[in-house]
Coordinates of C-alpha atoms in Angstrom, one line a residue:
M1001 CA 85.7 98.8 108.2
S1002 CA 87.9 101.6 109.4
G1003 CA 89.7 102.2 106.1
R1004 CA 92.9 102.9 108.1
L1005 CA 96.4 101.5 108.0
A1006 CA 98.8 100.8 110.9
I1007 CA 102.4 100.0 109.8
F1008 CA 104.6 98.4 112.5
D1009 CA 108.4 98.1 112.7
C1010 CA 109.4 94.6 113.8
D1011 CA 112.6 94.4 115.9
G1012 CA 112.1 96.4 119.0
T1013 CA 108.4 97.1 118.3
L1014 CA 106.7 93.8 117.8
V1015 CA 109.5 91.5 119.0
D1016 CA 112.5 91.6 121.3
G1017 CA 115.4 90.1 119.3
Q1018 CA 118.3 92.1 120.7
A1019 CA 120.2 89.2 122.1
V1020 CA 120.4 87.3 118.9
V1021 CA 121.2 90.5 116.9
C1022 CA 124.1 91.3 119.2
E1023 CA 125.5 87.8 119.2
A1024 CA 125.3 87.5 115.4
M1025 CA 127.0 90.8 114.9
E1026 CA 129.7 90.0 117.4
Q1027 CA 130.4 86.7 115.7
A1028 CA 130.5 88.5 112.3
F1029 CA 133.2 90.9 113.5
A1030 CA 135.2 87.9 114.9
R1031 CA 135.1 86.5 111.4
I1032 CA 137.3 89.3 110.1
G1033 CA 139.4 89.4 113.2
A1034 CA 138.1 92.7 114.4
P1035 CA 137.0 93.6 117.9
P1036 CA 133.2 93.8 118.1
P1037 CA 131.4 97.1 118.7
P1038 CA 129.9 97.5 122.2
R1039 CA 126.4 96.1 122.4
S1040 CA 125.0 99.6 123.0
A1041 CA 126.3 100.6 119.6
I1042 CA 124.8 97.4 118.0
R1043 CA 121.4 98.1 119.5
R1044 CA 121.5 101.6 118.1
I1045 CA 121.6 100.3 114.5
V1046 CA 118.6 98.0 114.8
G1047 CA 116.0 99.1 112.3
L1048 CA 118.5 99.9 109.5
S1049 CA 119.0 97.5 106.6
L1050 CA 122.0 95.3 107.2
P1051 CA 124.5 97.0 104.8
Q1052 CA 123.7 100.4 106.2
A1053 CA 123.9 99.1 109.8
V1054 CA 127.4 97.7 109.1
R1055 CA 128.5 101.0 107.6
H1056 CA 127.4 102.8 110.8
L1057 CA 129.4 100.3 112.9
M1058 CA 132.5 100.4 110.6
P1059 CA 132.7 104.0 109.4
D1060 CA 136.4 103.6 108.5
G1061 CA 136.1 100.0 107.3
Q1062 CA 137.0 98.9 103.8
D1063 CA 134.1 97.9 101.5
A1064 CA 135.4 94.3 101.3
E1065 CA 135.5 94.0 105.1
R1066 CA 132.0 95.4 105.4
A1067 CA 130.7 93.0 102.8
E1068 CA 132.3 90.1 104.7
V1069 CA 130.7 91.2 108.0
V1070 CA 127.3 91.5 106.2
E1071 CA 127.5 87.9 104.9
A1072 CA 128.8 86.6 108.1
Y1073 CA 125.9 88.2 110.0
K1074 CA 123.4 86.6 107.6
E1075 CA 125.1 83.2 108.1
N1076 CA 125.1 83.5 111.9
F1077 CA 121.5 84.5 112.0
R1078 CA 120.4 81.6 109.7
A1079 CA 122.4 79.2 111.9
A1080 CA 120.7 80.5 115.0
R1081 CA 117.3 79.9 113.3
T1082 CA 118.3 76.4 112.0
E1083 CA 119.7 75.3 115.4
G1084 CA 116.7 76.5 117.3
R1085 CA 118.6 79.3 119.1
L1086 CA 116.7 82.2 117.6
D1087 CA 114.7 83.9 120.4
E1088 CA 112.5 86.7 119.2
P1089 CA 109.6 86.8 121.7
L1090 CA 106.6 89.1 121.1
F1091 CA 106.4 92.0 123.5
D1092 CA 103.7 91.4 126.1
G1093 CA 100.3 92.5 124.8
I1094 CA 101.3 93.1 121.2
E1095 CA 99.4 90.1 119.7
A1096 CA 96.2 91.1 121.5
L1097 CA 96.5 94.6 120.2
L1098 CA 97.1 93.5 116.6
R1099 CA 94.1 91.2 116.8
R1100 CA 91.8 94.0 118.1
L1101 CA 92.9 96.3 115.4
H1102 CA 92.5 93.6 112.7
A1103 CA 89.0 92.7 114.0
D1104 CA 88.0 96.4 113.8
G1105 CA 88.9 96.6 110.2
W1106 CA 92.4 98.1 110.3
A1107 CA 94.8 97.1 107.6
L1108 CA 98.1 96.1 109.2
A1109 CA 101.5 96.1 107.6
V1110 CA 105.2 95.6 108.6
A1111 CA 108.1 97.8 107.4
T1112 CA 111.4 96.4 108.7
G1113 CA 115.1 96.1 108.1
K1114 CA 114.7 92.3 108.3
S1115 CA 114.9 90.1 105.2
D1116 CA 111.8 88.6 103.6
R1117 CA 112.8 85.2 105.0
G1118 CA 113.5 86.4 108.4
L1119 CA 110.3 88.4 108.7
V1120 CA 108.1 85.6 107.4
S1121 CA 109.7 83.1 109.7
C1122 CA 109.3 85.4 112.7
L1123 CA 105.6 86.2 112.1
T1124 CA 104.8 82.6 111.2
A1125 CA 106.4 81.3 114.4
H1126 CA 104.2 83.6 116.4
G1127 CA 101.0 82.7 114.5
I1128 CA 100.3 86.3 113.5
I1129 CA 101.4 86.5 109.8
D1130 CA 97.8 86.3 108.6
L1131 CA 96.9 89.5 110.3
F1132 CA 99.1 91.5 107.9
S1133 CA 98.1 92.5 104.4
S1134 CA 101.5 94.0 103.5
L1135 CA 105.1 92.9 104.4
Q1136 CA 107.9 95.3 103.4
T1137 CA 111.5 94.5 104.0
A1138 CA 115.1 95.5 103.2
D1139 CA 115.2 92.9 100.5
R1140 CA 113.1 95.0 98.2
H1141 CA 113.5 98.6 99.5
P1142 CA 116.2 101.0 100.6
S1143 CA 116.7 101.3 104.3
K1144 CA 114.5 103.5 106.5
P1145 CA 114.3 106.5 106.8
D1146 CA 113.6 106.3 103.1
P1147 CA 109.8 106.1 102.8
A1148 CA 109.7 103.4 100.1
M1149 CA 108.5 100.7 102.4
L1150 CA 105.7 102.8 103.8
A1151 CA 104.6 104.0 100.4
E1152 CA 104.4 100.4 99.2
A1153 CA 102.3 99.4 102.2
M1154 CA 99.9 102.3 101.6
F1155 CA 99.7 101.3 97.9
D1156 CA 98.9 97.6 98.9
S1157 CA 96.0 98.7 101.1
A1158 CA 94.9 101.7 99.0
T1159 CA 95.2 103.9 102.1
P1160 CA 96.3 107.6 101.9
P1161 CA 98.9 109.1 104.2
A1162 CA 96.2 110.9 106.2
D1163 CA 94.7 107.6 107.2
T1164 CA 98.0 105.9 108.0
V1165 CA 100.1 105.6 111.1
M1166 CA 103.7 104.3 111.6
I1167 CA 104.6 102.6 114.9
G1168 CA 108.3 102.1 115.7
D1169 CA 111.0 102.2 118.3
T1170 CA 113.8 104.1 116.5
T1171 CA 114.3 107.5 115.0
Y1172 CA 114.7 105.7 111.6
D1173 CA 111.0 104.7 111.9
I1174 CA 109.9 108.2 112.9
A1175 CA 111.9 109.8 110.1
A1176 CA 110.5 107.4 107.5
A1177 CA 107.0 108.3 108.6
A1178 CA 107.8 112.0 108.3
N1179 CA 109.2 111.4 104.8
A1180 CA 106.0 109.5 103.8
G1181 CA 103.8 112.2 105.3
V1182 CA 102.1 109.9 107.9
R1183 CA 101.7 110.1 111.6
A1184 CA 104.4 108.5 113.7
I1185 CA 104.1 106.9 117.2
G1186 CA 107.1 105.8 119.2
V1187 CA 107.2 103.0 121.7
E1188 CA 109.3 103.1 124.9
W1189 CA 110.3 99.4 125.0
G1190 CA 112.6 99.4 122.0
Y1191 CA 116.1 100.7 121.1
H1192 CA 116.0 104.5 121.1
E1193 CA 115.0 106.8 123.9
A1194 CA 111.7 108.5 124.2
D1195 CA 113.2 112.0 123.9
E1196 CA 114.9 111.0 120.7
L1197 CA 111.7 109.7 119.2
L1198 CA 109.8 112.9 120.1
G1199 CA 112.7 115.0 118.7
A1200 CA 112.4 113.1 115.4
G1201 CA 108.8 114.0 115.1
A1202 CA 106.7 111.3 116.9
I1203 CA 103.3 112.6 118.0
G1204 CA 103.8 110.6 121.2
V1205 CA 105.7 107.7 122.8
A1206 CA 103.7 104.9 124.3
R1207 CA 104.8 103.4 127.6
D1208 CA 102.5 100.3 127.3
M1209 CA 100.0 98.7 125.0
E1210 CA 97.0 100.6 126.4
E1211 CA 98.7 103.9 125.6
L1212 CA 99.8 102.6 122.2
E1213 CA 96.3 101.5 121.2
A1214 CA 94.8 104.9 122.3
M1215 CA 97.4 106.8 120.2
I1216 CA 96.8 104.6 117.1
R1217 CA 93.1 105.0 117.3
G1218 CA 93.6 108.7 117.7

């Protein structure tokens, strides 16, 4: 057993769900009769918890309007799942990487801005939920970059910060790792640019799964 812990972000790191995120947010803004933000802005907030993401997108909005957008987004996302329109494919090679780490004794966790229901549904659909010993979501923790999700994952696996690594695609993931005192690795296939991730404190940014595995194993 390695006695080490790898914590993964979900959206933009494990799965590519940008289309459904953008569509659900655009529909949510339509609900209040407001023009939607550009998709580039919506992609930037992936990784935050939903209320904080909406505050970023509506800096001058009223609290009641923001709350309505949050609820509408949740309804739109649930409808996409129920109607079979929810497309969140795993990035190529990520499942094989997770299975190799798991087989080698790594503890695996997820720390995400998704809801409990959304995360469980996603991981179950891909047949990988049993690989993870800890699932931390925005339902039970403040949004990243607060380190609470990472701290709980480390507690669950009895792993100290020195033996923990966080893998993510946004500066929120990298900052959460810094706040938790753990190594942070960025991935190039997500929502923030490599130079941003490095600037936030990532020890490196993986261009593919081979690089990512080498960085995780250190």
